[in-house]
Coordinates of C-alpha atoms in Angstrom, one line a residue:
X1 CA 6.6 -12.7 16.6
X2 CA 3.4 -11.2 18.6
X3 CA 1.3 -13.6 20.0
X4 CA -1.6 -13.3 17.6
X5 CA -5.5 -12.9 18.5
X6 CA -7.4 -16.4 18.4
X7 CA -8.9 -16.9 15.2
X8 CA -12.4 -16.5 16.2
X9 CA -12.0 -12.8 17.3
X10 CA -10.0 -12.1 14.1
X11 CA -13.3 -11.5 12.1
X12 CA -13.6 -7.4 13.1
X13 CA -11.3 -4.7 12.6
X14 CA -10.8 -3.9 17.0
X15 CA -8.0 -1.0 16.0
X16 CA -8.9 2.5 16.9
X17 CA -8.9 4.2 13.0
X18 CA -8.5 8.2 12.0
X19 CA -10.0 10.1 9.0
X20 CA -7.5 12.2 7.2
X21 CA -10.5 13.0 4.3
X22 CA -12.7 11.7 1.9
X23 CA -12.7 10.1 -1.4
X24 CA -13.8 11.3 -4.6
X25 CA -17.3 9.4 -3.8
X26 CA -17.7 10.4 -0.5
X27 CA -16.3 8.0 1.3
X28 CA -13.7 8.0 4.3
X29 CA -9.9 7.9 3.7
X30 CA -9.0 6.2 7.2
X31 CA -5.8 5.3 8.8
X32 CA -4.6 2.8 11.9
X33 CA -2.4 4.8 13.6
X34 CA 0.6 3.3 15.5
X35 CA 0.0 2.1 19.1
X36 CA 3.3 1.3 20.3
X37 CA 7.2 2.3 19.7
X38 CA 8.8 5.1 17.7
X39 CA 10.5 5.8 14.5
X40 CA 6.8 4.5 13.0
X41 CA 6.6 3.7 9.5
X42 CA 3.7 3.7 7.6
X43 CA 2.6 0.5 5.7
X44 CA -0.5 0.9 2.0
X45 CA -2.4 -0.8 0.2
X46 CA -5.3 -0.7 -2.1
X47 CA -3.8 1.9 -4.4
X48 CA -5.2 0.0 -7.0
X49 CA -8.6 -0.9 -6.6
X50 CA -8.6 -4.5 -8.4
X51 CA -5.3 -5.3 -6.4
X52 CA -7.5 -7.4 -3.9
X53 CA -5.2 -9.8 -2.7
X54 CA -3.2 -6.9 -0.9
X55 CA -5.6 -5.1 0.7
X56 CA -7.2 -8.3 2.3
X57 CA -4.0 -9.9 3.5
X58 CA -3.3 -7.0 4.9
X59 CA -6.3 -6.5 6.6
X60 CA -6.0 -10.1 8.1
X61 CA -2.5 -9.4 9.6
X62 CA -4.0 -6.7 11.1
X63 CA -7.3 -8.5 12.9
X64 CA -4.6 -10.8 13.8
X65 CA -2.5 -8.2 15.9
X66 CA -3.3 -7.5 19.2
X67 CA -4.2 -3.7 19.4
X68 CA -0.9 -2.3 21.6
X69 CA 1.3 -4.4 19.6
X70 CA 1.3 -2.1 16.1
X71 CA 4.2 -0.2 15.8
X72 CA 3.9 1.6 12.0
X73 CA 1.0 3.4 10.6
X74 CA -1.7 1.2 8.4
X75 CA -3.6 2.3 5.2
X76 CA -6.3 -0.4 3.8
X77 CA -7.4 1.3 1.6
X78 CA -5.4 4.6 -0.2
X79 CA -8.3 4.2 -3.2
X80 CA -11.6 3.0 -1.6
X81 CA -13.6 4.1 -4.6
X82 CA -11.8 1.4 -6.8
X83 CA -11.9 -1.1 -4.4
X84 CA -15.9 -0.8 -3.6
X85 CA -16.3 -0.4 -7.7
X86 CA -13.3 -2.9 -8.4
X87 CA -11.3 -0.8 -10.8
X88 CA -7.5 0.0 -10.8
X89 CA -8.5 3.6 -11.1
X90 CA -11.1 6.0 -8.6
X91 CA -13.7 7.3 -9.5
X92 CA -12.9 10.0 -11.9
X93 CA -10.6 7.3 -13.7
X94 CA -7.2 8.4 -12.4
X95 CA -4.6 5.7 -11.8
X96 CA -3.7 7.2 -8.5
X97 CA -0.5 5.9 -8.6
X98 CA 0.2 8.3 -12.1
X99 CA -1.2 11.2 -10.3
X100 CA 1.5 12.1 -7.6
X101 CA 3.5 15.6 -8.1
X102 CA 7.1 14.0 -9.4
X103 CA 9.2 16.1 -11.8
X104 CA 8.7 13.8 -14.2
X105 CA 4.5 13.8 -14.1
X106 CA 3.6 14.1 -17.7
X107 CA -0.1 14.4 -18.1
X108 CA -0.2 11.1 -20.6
X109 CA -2.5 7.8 -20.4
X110 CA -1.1 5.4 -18.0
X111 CA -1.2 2.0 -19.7
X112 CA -1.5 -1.3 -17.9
X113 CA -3.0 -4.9 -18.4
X114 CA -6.2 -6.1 -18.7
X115 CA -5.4 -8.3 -16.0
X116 CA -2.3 -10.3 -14.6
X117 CA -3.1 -12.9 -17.5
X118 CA -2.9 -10.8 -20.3
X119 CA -0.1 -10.2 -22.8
X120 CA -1.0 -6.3 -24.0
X121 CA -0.5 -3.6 -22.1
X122 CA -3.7 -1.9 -23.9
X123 CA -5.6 -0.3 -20.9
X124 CA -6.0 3.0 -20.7
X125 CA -6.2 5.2 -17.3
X126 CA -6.0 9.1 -16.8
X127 CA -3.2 10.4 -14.8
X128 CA -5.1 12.9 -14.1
X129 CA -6.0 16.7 -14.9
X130 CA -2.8 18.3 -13.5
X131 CA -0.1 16.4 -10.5
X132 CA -1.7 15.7 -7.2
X133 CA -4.8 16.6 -8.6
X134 CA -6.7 13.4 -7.1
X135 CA -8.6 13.8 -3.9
X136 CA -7.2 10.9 -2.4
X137 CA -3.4 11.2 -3.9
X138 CA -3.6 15.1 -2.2
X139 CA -4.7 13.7 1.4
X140 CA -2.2 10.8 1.2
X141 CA 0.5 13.5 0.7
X142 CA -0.6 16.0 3.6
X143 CA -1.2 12.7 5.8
X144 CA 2.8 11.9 5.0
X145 CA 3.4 15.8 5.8
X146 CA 1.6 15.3 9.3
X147 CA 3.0 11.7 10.4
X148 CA 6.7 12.3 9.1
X149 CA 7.1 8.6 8.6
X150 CA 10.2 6.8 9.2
X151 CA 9.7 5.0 6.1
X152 CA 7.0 3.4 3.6
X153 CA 5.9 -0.1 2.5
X154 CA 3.2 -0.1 -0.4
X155 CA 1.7 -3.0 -1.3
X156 CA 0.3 -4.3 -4.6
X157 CA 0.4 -7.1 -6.9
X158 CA 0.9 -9.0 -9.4
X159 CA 4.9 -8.6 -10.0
X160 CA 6.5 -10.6 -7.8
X161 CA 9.4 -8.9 -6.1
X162 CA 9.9 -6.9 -3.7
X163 CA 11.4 -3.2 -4.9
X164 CA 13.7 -1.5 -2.5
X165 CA 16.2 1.1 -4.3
X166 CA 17.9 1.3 -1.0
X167 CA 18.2 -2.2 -0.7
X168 CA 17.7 -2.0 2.9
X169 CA 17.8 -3.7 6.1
X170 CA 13.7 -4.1 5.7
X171 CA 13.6 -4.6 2.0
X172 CA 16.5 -7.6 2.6
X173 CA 13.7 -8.6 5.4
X174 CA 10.9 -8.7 3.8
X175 CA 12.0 -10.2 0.5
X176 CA 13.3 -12.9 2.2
X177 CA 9.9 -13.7 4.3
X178 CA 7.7 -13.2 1.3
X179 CA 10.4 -15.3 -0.6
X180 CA 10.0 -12.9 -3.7
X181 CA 13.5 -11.4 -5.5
X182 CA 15.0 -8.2 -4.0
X183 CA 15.4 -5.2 -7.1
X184 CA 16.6 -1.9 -7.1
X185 CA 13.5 -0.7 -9.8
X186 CA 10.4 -2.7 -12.1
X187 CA 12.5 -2.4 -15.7
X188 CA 9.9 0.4 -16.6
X189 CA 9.7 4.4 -16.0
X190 CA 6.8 5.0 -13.5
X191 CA 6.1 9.0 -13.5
X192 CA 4.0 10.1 -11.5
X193 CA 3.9 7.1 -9.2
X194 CA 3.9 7.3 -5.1
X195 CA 7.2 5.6 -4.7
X196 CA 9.2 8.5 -7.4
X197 CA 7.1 10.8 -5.2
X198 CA 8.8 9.3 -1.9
X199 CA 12.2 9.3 -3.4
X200 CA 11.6 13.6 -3.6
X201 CA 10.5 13.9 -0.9
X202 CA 13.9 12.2 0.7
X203 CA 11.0 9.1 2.2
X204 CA 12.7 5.6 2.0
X205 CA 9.8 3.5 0.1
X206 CA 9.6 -0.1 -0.7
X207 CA 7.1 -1.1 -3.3
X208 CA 6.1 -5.3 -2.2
X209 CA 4.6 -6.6 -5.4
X210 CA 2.7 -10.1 -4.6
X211 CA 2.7 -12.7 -7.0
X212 CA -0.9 -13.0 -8.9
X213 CA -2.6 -14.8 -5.8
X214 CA -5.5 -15.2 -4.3
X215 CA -7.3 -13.0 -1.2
X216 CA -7.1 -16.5 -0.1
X217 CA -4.3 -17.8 -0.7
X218 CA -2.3 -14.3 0.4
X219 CA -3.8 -14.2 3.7
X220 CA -2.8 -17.8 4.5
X221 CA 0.6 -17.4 2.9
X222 CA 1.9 -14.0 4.1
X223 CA 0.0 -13.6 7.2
X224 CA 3.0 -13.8 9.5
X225 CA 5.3 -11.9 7.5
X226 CA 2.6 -9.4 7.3
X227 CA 2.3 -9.1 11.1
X228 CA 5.8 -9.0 11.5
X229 CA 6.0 -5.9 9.1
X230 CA 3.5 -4.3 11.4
X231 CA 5.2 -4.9 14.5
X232 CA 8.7 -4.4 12.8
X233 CA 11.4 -3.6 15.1
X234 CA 15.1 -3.6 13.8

């Protein structure tokens, strides 16, 4: 484990950031590139807009990381439009993580809960007007294109598990440090979603799925498990 900053200089992000484009709104896509090591991978949340917990966990792990020490790629924020307007979807009402160019994209409503309390599934989302058709879904792809990425993490919530169809080395490792269940898929078909996307492309992707949680609660919780995913090293 990385000795981690003290506490009171935790409360800035100190990481030197890169744009690779801009939202539907306007605003920047940014990244935290790798500062140290090889073989990076490349570690997202924020997907989902009202998946808060996530994004600021991950956020803490890394204001808690000394700058040299981060060995994989970092995305905050792969939706910042949701997460500024607190919706699953952007802007345009896409659920991003419908939109991405898999074979078995289909151009219908993506359906999800009201929130991680309710029973219905009775939400509906666009997928969007055609695959990849989402500013931020396109720029995540040509990012992946540009960093070749050893392999992905993608965070979100509220599912509990931790999904690794590889069942891994890392997926073993992080199930066991988040102490959520290790499965090979969710029970439920997911076109269009990033991680079908990264099984195409031939990109090893694990999708972490918090429990519902608190920002709270998550960044006290899986703070160290989070920092040693970002300084990951097997």
């Amino acid at each position: 484990m990385s000795k981690l900053r003290p506490r009171p200089e935790r409360g800035q992000l100190h990481l030197a950031r890169v744009q690779y484009g801009h939202s539907t709104l306007g605003a920047p896509l940014l990244y935290f590139p790798a500062q140290l090591g090889n073989k990076h991978g490349l570690v997202l949340a924020g997907t989902h807009g009202d998946e808060v917990a996530a994004v600021i966990s991950l956020s803490c792990a890394l204001r808690s990381l000394p700058p040299d020490q981060l060995r994989h790629h970092v995305i905050l924020a792969v939706n910042p439009d949701g997460c500024q307007l607190g919706t699953r979807c952007n802007a345009c009402g896409v659920d991003l993580n419908r939109n991405f160019a898999t074979k078995n994209w289909d151009g219908g409503d993506s359906v999800y809960r009201w929130n991680s309390a309710a029973d219905a599934r009775d939400v509906k989302l666009s997928t969007g007007l055609s695959p990849a058709s989402e500013r931020e879904t396109w720029a995540l792809c040509r990012l992946i294109a540009k960093l070749q990425p050893a392999w992905a993490v993608s965070i979100h919530e509220p599912l509990a598990c931790v999904e690794d169809p590889g069942t891994s080395d890392l997926g073993n490792w992080l199930a066991s440090r988040l102490q959520l269940p290790l499965v090979k898929d969710l029970g439920y078909q997911t076109p269009g979603s990033f991680g079908t996307w990264c099984a195409e492309q031939a990109l090893a992707c694990i999708t972490v799925e918090f429990p519902p949680i608190s920002p709270d609660a998550a960044s006290e919780a899986y703070l160290h498990s989070l920092v040693g995913l970002l300084t990951y090293d097997q």
